[in-house]
Short mmCIF file of C-alpha atoms in Angstrom, two decimals:
data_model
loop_
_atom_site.label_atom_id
_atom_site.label_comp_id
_atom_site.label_asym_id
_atom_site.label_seq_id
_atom_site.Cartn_x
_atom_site.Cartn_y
_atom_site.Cartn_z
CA UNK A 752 80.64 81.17 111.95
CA UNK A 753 78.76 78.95 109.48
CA UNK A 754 76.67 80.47 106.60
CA UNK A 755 73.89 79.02 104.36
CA UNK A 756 73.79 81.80 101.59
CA UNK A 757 73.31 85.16 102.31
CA UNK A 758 71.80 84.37 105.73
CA UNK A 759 73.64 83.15 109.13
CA UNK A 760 72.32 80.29 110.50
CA UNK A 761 74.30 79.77 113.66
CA UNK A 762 76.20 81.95 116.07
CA UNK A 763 77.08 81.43 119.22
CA UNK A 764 77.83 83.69 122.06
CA UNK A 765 81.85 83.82 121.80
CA UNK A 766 81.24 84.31 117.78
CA UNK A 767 79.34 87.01 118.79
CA UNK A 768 81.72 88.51 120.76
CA UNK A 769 84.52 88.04 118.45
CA UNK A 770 82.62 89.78 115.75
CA UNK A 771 81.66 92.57 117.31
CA UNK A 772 85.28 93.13 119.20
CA UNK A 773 87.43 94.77 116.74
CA UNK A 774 84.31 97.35 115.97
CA UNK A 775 83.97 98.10 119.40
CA UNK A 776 87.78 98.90 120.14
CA UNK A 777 87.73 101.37 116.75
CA UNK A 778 84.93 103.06 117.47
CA UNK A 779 84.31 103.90 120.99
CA UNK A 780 84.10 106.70 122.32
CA UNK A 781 84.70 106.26 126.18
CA UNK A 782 83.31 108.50 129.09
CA UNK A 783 85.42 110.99 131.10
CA UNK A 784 87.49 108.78 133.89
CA UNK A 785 85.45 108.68 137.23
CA UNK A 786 89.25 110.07 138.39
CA UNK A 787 87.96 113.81 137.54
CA UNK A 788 86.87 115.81 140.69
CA UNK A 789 82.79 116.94 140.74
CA UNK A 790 84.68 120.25 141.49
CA UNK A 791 86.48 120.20 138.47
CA UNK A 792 83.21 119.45 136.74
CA UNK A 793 81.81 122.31 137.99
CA UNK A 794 84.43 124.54 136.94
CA UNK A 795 84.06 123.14 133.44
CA UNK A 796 80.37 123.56 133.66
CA UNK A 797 80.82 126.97 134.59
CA UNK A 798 83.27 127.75 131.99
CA UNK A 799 80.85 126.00 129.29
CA UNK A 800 77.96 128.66 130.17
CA UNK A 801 80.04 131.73 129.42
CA UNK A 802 80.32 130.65 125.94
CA UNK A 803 78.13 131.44 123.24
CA UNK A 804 75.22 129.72 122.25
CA UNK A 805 76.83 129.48 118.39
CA UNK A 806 80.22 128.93 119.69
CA UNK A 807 81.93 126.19 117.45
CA UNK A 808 85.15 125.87 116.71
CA UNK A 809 87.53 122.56 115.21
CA UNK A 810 91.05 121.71 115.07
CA UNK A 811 91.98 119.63 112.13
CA UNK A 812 95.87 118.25 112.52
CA UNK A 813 97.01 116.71 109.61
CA UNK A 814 99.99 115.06 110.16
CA UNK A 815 102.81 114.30 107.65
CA UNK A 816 104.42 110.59 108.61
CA UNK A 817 107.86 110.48 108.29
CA UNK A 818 109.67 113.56 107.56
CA UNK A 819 108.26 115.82 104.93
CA UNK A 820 111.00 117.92 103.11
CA UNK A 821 109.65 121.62 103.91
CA UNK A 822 112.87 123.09 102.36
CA UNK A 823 111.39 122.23 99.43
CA UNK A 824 108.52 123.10 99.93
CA UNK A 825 108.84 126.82 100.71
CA UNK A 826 112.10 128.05 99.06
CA UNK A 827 113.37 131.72 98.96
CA UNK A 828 113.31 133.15 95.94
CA UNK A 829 115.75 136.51 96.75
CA UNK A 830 119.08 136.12 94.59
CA UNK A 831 121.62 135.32 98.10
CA UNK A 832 118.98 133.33 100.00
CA UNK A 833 118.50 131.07 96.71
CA UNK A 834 121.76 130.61 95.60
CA UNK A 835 122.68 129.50 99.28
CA UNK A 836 119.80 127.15 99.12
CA UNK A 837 120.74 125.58 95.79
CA UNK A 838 124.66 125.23 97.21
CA UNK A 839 123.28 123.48 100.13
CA UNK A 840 120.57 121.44 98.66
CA UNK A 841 122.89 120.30 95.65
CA UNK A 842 121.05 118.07 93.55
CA UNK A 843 117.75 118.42 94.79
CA UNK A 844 117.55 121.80 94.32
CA UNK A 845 114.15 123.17 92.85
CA UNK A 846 115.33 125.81 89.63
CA UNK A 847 114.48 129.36 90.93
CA UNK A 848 112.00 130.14 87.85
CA UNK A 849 110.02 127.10 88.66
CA UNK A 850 109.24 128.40 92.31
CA UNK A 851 105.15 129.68 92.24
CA UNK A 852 105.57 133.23 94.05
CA UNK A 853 104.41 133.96 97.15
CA UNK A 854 103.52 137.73 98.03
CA UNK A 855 103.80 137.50 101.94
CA UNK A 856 102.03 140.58 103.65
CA UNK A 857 104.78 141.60 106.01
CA UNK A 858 107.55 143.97 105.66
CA UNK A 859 110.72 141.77 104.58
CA UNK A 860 113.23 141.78 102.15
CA UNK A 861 113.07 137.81 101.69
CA UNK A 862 110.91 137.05 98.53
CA UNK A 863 109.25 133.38 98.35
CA UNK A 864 108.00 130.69 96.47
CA UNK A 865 106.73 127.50 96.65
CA UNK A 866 107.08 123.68 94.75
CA UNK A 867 105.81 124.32 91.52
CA UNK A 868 103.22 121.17 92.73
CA UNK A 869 101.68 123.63 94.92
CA UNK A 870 99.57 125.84 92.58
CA UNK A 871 96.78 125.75 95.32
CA UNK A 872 98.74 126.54 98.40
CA UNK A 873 99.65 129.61 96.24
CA UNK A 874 96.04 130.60 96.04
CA UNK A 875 95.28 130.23 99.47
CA UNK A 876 98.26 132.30 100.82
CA UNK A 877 98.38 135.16 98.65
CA UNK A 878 94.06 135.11 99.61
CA UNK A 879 95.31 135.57 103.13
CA UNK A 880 93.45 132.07 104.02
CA UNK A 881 96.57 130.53 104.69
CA UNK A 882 100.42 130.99 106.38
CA UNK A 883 103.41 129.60 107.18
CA UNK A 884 105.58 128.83 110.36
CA UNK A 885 109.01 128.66 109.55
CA UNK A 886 111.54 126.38 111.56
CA UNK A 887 109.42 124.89 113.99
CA UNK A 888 109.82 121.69 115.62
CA UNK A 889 110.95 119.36 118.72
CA UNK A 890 112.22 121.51 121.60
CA UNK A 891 112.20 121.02 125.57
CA UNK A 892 114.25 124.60 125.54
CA UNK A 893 115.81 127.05 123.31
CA UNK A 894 118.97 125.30 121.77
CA UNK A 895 121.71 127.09 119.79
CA UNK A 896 124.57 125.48 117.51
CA UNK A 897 127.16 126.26 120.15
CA UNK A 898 125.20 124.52 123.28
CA UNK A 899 123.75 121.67 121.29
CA UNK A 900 127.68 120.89 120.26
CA UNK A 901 128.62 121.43 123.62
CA UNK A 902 126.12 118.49 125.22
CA UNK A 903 124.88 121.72 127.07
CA UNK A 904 121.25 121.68 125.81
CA UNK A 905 118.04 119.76 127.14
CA UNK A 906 116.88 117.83 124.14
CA UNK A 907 113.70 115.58 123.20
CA UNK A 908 114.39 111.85 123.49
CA UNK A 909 115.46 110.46 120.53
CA UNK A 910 116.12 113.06 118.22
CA UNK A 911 115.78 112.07 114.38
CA UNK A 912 113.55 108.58 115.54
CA UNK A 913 110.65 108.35 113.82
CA UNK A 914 108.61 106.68 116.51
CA UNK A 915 110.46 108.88 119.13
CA UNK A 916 109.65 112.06 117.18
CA UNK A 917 106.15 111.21 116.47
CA UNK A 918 105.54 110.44 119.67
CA UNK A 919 107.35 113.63 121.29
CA UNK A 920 105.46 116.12 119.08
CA UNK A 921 101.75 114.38 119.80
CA UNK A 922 102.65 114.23 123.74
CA UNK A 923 104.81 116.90 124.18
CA UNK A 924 106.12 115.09 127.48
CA UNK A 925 109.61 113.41 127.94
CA UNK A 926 108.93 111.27 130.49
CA UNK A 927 107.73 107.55 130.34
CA UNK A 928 103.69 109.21 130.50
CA UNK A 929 101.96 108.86 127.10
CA UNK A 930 99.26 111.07 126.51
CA UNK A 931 98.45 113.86 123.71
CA UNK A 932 97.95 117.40 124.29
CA UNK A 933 94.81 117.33 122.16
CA UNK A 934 93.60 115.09 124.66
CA UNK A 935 94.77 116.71 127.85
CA UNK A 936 92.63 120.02 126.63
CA UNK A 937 89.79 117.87 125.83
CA UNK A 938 90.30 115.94 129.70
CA UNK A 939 89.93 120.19 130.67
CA UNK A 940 86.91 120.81 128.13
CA UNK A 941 84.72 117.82 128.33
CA UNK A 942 81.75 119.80 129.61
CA UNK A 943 82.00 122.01 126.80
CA UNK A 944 79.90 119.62 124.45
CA UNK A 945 76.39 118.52 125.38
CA UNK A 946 76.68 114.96 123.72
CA UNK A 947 78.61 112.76 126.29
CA UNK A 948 78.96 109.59 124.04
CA UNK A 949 81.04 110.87 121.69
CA UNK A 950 84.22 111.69 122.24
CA UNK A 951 85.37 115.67 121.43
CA UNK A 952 88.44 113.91 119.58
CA UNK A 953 87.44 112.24 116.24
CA UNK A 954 90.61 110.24 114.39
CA UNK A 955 89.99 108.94 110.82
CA UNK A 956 93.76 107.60 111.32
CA UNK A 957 93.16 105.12 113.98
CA UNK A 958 94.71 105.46 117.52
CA UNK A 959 96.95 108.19 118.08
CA UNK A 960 98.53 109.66 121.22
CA UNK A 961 97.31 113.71 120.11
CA UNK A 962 93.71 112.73 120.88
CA UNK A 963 94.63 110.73 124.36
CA UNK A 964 93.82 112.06 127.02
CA UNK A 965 93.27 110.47 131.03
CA UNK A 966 89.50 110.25 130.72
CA UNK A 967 89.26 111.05 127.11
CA UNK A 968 89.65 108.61 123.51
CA UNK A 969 89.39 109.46 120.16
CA UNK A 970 86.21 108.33 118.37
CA UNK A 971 87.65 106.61 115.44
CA UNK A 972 85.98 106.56 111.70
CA UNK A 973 87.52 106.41 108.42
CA UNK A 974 86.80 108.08 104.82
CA UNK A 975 84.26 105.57 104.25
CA UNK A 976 82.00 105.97 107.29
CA UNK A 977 80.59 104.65 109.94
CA UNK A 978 81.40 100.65 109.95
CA UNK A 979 78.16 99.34 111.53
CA UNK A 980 78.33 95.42 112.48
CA UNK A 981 78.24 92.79 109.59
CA UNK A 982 74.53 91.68 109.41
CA UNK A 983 72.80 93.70 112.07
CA UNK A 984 71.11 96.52 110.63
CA UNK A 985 68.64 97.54 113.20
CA UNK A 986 66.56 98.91 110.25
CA UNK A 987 65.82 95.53 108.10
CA UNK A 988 62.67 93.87 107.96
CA UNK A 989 64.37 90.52 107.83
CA UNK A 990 63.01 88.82 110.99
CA UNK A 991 65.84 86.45 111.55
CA UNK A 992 68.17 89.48 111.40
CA UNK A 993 66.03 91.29 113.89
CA UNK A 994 65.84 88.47 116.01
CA UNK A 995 70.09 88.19 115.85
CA UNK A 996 70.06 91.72 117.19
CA UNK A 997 67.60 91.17 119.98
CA UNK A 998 69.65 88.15 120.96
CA UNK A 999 73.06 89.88 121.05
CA UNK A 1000 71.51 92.79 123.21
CA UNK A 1001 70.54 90.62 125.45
CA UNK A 1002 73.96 88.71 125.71
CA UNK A 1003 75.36 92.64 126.73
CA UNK A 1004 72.99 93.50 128.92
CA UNK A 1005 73.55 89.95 130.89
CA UNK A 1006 75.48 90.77 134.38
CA UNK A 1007 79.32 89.77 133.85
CA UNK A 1008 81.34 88.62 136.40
CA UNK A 1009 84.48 89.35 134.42
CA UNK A 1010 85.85 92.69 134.77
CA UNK A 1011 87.14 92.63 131.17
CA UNK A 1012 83.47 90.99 130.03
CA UNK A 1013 81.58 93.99 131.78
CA UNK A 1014 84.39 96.91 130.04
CA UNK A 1015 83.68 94.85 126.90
CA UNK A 1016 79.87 94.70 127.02
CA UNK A 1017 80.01 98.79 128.37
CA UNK A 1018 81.98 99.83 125.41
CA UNK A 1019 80.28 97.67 122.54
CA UNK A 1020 76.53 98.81 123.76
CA UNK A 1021 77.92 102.47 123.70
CA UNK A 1022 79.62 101.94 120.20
CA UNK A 1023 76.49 100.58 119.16
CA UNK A 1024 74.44 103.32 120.32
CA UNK A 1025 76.79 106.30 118.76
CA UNK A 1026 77.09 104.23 115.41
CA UNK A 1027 73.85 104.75 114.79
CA UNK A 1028 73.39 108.15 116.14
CA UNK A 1029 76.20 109.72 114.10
CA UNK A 1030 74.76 107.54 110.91
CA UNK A 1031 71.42 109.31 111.56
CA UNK A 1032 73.20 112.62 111.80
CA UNK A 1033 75.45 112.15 108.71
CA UNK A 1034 72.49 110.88 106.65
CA UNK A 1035 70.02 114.20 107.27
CA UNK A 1036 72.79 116.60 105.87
CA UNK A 1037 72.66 118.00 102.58
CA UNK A 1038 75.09 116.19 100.54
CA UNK A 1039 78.29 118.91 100.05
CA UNK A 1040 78.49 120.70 96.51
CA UNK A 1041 82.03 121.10 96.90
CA UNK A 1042 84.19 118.94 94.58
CA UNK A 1043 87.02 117.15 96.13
CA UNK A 1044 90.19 115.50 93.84
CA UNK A 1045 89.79 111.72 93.08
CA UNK A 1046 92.45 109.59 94.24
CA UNK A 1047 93.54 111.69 97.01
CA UNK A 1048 94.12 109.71 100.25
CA UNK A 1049 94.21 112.69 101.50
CA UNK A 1050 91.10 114.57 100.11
CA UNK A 1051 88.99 111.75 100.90
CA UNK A 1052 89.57 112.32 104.50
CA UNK A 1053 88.96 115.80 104.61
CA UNK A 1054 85.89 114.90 102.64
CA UNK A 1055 84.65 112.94 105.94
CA UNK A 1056 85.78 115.87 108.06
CA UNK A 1057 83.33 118.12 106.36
CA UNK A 1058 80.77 115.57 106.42
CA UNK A 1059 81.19 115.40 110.27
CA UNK A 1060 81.41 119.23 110.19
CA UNK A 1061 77.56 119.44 108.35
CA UNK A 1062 76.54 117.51 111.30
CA UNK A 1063 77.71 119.65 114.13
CA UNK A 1064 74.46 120.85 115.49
CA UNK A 1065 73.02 117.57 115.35
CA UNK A 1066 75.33 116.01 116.79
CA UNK A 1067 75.28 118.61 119.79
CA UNK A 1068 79.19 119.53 119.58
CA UNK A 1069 80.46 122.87 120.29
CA UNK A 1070 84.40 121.50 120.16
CA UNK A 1071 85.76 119.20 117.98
CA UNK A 1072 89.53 118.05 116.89
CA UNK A 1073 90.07 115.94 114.03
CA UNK A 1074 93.53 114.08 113.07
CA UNK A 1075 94.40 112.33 109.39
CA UNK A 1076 97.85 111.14 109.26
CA UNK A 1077 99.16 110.63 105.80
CA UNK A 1078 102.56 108.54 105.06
CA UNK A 1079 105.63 108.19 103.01
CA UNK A 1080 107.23 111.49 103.62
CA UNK A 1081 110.42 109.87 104.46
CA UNK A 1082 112.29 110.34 101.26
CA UNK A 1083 115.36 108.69 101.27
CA UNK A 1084 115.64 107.84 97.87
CA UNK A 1085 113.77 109.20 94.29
CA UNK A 1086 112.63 112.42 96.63
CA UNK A 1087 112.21 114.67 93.24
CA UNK A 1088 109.44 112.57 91.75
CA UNK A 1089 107.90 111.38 95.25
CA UNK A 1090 107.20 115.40 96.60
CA UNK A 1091 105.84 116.03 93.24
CA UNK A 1092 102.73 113.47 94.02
CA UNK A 1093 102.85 114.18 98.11
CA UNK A 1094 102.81 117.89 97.51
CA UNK A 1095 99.81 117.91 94.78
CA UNK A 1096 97.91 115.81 96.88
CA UNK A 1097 98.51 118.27 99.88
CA UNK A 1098 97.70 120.96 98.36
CA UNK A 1099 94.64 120.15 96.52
CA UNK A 1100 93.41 118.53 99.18
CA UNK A 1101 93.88 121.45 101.84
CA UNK A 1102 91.80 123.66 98.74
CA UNK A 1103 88.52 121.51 98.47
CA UNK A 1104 88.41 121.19 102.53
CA UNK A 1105 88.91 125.22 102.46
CA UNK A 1106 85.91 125.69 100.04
CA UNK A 1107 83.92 123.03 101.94
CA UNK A 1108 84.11 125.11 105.08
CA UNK A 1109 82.96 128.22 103.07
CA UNK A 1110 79.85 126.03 101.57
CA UNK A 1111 78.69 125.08 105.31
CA UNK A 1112 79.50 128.71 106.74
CA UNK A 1113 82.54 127.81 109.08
CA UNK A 1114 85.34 128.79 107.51
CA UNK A 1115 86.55 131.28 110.38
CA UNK A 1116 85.52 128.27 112.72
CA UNK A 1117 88.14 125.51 111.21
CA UNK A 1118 92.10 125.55 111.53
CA UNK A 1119 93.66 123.13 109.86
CA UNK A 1120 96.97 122.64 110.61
CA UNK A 1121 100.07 120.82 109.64
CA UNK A 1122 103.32 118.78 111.16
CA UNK A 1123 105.76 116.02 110.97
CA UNK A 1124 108.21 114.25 112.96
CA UNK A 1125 110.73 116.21 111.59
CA UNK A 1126 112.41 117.99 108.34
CA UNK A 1127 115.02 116.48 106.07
CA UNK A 1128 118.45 117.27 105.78
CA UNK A 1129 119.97 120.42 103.33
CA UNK A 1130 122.28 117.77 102.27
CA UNK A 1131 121.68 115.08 99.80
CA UNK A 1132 122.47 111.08 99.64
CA UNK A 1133 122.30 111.22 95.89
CA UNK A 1134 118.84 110.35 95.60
CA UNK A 1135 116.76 111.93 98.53
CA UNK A 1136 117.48 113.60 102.12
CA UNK A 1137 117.89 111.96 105.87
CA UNK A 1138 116.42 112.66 108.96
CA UNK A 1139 116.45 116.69 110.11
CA UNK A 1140 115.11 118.73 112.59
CA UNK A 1141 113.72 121.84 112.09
CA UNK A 1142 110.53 122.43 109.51
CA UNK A 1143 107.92 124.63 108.51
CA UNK A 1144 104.15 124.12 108.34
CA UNK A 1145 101.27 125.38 107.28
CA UNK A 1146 98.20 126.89 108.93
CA UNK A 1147 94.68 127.31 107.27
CA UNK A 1148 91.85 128.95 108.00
CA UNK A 1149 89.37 131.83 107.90
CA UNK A 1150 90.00 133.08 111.05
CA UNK A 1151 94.05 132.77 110.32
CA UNK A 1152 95.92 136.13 109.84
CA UNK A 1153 97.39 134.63 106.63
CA UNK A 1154 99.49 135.12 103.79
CA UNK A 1155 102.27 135.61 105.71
CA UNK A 1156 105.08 133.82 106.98
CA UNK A 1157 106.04 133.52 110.93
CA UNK A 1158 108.44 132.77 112.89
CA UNK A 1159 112.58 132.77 111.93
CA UNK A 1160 113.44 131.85 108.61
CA UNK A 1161 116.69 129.75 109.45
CA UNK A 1162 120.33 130.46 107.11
CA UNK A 1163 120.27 127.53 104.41
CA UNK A 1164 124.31 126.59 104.84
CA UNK A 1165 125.96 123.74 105.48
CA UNK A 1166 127.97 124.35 108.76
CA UNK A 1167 126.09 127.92 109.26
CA UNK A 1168 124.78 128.98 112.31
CA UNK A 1169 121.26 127.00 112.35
CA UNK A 1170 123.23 123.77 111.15
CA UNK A 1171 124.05 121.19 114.08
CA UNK A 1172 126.10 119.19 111.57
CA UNK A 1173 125.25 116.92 108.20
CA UNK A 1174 122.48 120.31 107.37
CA UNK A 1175 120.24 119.14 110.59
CA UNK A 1176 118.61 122.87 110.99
CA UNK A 1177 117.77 123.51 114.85
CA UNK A 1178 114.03 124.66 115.03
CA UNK A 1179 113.99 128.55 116.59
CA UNK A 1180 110.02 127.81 117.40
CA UNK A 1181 108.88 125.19 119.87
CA UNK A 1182 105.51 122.66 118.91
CA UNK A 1183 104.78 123.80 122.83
CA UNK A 1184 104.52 127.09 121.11
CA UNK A 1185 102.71 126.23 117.96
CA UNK A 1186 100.51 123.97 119.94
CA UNK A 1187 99.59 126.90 122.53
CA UNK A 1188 98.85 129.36 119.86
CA UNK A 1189 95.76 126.76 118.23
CA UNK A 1190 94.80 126.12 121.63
CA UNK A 1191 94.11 129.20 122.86
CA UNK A 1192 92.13 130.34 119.96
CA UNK A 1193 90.64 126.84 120.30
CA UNK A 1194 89.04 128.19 124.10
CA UNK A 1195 91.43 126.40 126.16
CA UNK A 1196 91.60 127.81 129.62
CA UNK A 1197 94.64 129.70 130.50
CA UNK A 1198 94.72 127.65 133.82
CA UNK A 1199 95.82 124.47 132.07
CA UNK A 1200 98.12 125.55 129.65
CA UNK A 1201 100.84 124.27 132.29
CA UNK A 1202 99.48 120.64 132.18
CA UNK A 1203 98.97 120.71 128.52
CA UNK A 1204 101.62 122.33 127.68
CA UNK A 1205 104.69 121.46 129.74
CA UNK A 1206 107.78 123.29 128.28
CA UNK A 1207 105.99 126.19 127.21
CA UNK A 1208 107.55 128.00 130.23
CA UNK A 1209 110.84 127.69 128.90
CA UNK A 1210 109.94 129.99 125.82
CA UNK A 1211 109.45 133.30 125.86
CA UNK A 1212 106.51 133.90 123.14
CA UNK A 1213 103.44 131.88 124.07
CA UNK A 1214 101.31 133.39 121.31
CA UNK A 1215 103.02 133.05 117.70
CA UNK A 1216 100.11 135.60 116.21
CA UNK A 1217 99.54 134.13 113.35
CA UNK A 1218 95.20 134.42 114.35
CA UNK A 1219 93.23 137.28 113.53
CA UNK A 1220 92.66 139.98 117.04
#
């Protein structure tokens, strides 16, 4: 590609391909697989009409890459509990009078608090906007100490593998077949949302298994925007610009005789087309009121989310997910001084997004939600913590039953009870379960909860209760 200044003076067909490739694979936004069944439409058609005309409702999934240390991150505070923590957690152990109090709503005689980075968090839970799920993670079935020592116990592949984990908890399948349960539900809700282009899953992390599905891919965008291709903005009045754009719809609307030239040409002229209709969309809302914290990966992100969120109606979407994955939870080494940034930056981030769902009216409409591959060991290497298991997470939202904490708080001892060896805690609630819970509040039909969901059988709870009746 030759330039003479600010203009382009040559470009060829193949340059024009090339140039518009990588735009086309990270924002398209595919349509359902002709594999689906007109009767399944119809069901999903059906289903569609029973809901309300105002019916909208989001799943945000923000997930922590590599390992985040939830042990210190919610910490009991009762005299036994704590000093068992601190013997476990040796060095790293957070000093009890630092821990921010937590007043959870439920009868227990466990007392709480949180990483003194977490002033925020605090707010939110104690405002009942927020909770936490204790000991959750990577389960096929129910394991105990005794069977899990025993080789007696179905088990995810890989345990403590990044890749493995990250992959197990976004699929929630075993087996060699790779697609998300975000994007199974949306394969089983596609009629729910009038606008066919885009996709119901929107990733400002790039590709992700969670929002694959068999006819469905995640519409990808980042905290910037919409990336609109170099030097053809539809709206200039340069006419040599205008005249590059004419030329280059033309080249996609040519007949192809390569498969892989015709999927190419299909996908760029829809990418095209949904660039600019979400740009048009994004650009009539009101710009938000609601401050969110500078250098903030994090924030940033959930600043787009809201954006997107302000643009619901326009953009004709009744169902929506959204995933942001943010890294270097995998504290090895200097852990202290690392969770001190990762922490702030979580929970300042999770506040603005909270008040920017109150400022557009949808707070009981939005559930954010949080998970990792897995927790960190009790035990330290000096410095930091290794691969765990179990973990907690957090769950926000206005129509969360919050400030309280669910699910089975595990014993903090080395070689207790929850402890498979080297402090690995085994999780006592299943992501099948987590997952179900947000999905069913979410409007996913009962009747796929087997496909999306396939170990949930094994379990006995199906619905953790931590959403309002």
């Amino acid at each position: 590609m030759q330039r003479n200044g600010d203009a382009m003076k040559t470009m060829n067909r193949r340059e024009l391909l090339r140039n518009a490739y990588s735009v086309a694979l990270g924002s398209s936004a595919l349509y359902a697989s002709s594999s689906f069944s007109a009767t399944s439409a119809q069901f999903q058609l059906a289903n569609a009409l029973t809901q309300p005309a105002d019916d909208y409702k989001t799943l945000v999934c923000i997930f922590l890459f590599g390992g985040n240390d939830a042990f210190n991150m919610l910490v009991p505070r009762s005299d036994a509990e704590y000093n068992a923590y601190k013997a476990s957690r040796q060095t790293l152990a957070l000093e009890q009078a630092s821990l921010l109090p937590i007043n959870a709503a439920q009868n227990t005689s466990l007392q709480f608090g949180l990483h003194a980075s977490m002033p925020q968090v605090q707010q939110l839970f104690n405002s009942g906007k927020l909770a936490f799920l204790t000991n959750v993670g990577a389960l096929v079935e129910p394991v105990t100490r005794t069977s899990y020592q025993g080789n007696k116990s179905l088990l995810p592949p890989q345990l403590f593998s990044h890749n493995d984990q990250q992959t197990f908890l976004q699929s929630l399948q075993s087996s060699a077949r790779r697609n998300g349960w975000a994007g199974r539900a949306a394969d089983a809700m596609l009629s729910v949302n009038a606008n066919k282009k885009l996709s119901m899953n929107i990733s400002l992390s790039g590709s992700n298994i969670w929002q694959s599905g068999v006819g469905v891919t995640p519409y990808s965008i980042d905290a910037s925007g919409i990336k609109e291709l170099e030097n053809f903005n539809t709206k200039t009045t340069d006419a040599r610009e205008l005249s590059r754009i004419q030329i280059y719809k033309t080249l996609l609307a040519q007949q192809q005789e390569n498969i892989f030239q015709r999927e190419f040409a299909r996908t760029q002229t829809i990418a095209w087309d949904l660039a600019g209709e979400i740009k048009t969309a994004l650009d009539a809302q009101a710009p938000l009121q609601t401050a969110f914290p500078a250098n903030n990966p994090l924030a940033n992100n959930l600043k787009m989310v809201a954006q997107l969120l302000s643009a619901r109606s326009a953009l004709k979407v009744k169902r929506q997910t959204f995933f942001i994955g943010i890294g270097d939870y995998d504290t090895h080494g200097d852990q202290l001084r690392r969770h001190v940034l990762l922490l702030s930056q979580l929970s300042s981030g999770l506040d603005a997004f909270y008040k920017a769902t109150e400022e557009l009216g949808v707070a009981n409409q939005v559930t954010t939600f949080t998970t990792s591959d897995f927790g960190r060991t009790l035990t330290s290497n000096g410095d930091g913590t290794d691969h765990g298991w179990g973990s907690h997470q957090m769950v926000m939202g206005g129509a969360i039953n919050g400030g309280q904490i669910y699910g089975q708080f595990p014993e903090l001892v080395i070689g207790g009870k929850d402890d498979i060896g080297e402090g690995r805690i085994i999780p006592t609630t299943s992501m099948d379960q987590y997952a179900a819970t947000l999905a069913s509040w979410y409007g996913l039909p009962s009747g796929n909860f087997a496909d999306v969901f396939p170990n949930l059988q094994r379990f006995n709870a199906v619905d953790l209760g931590f959403f309002k009746n």
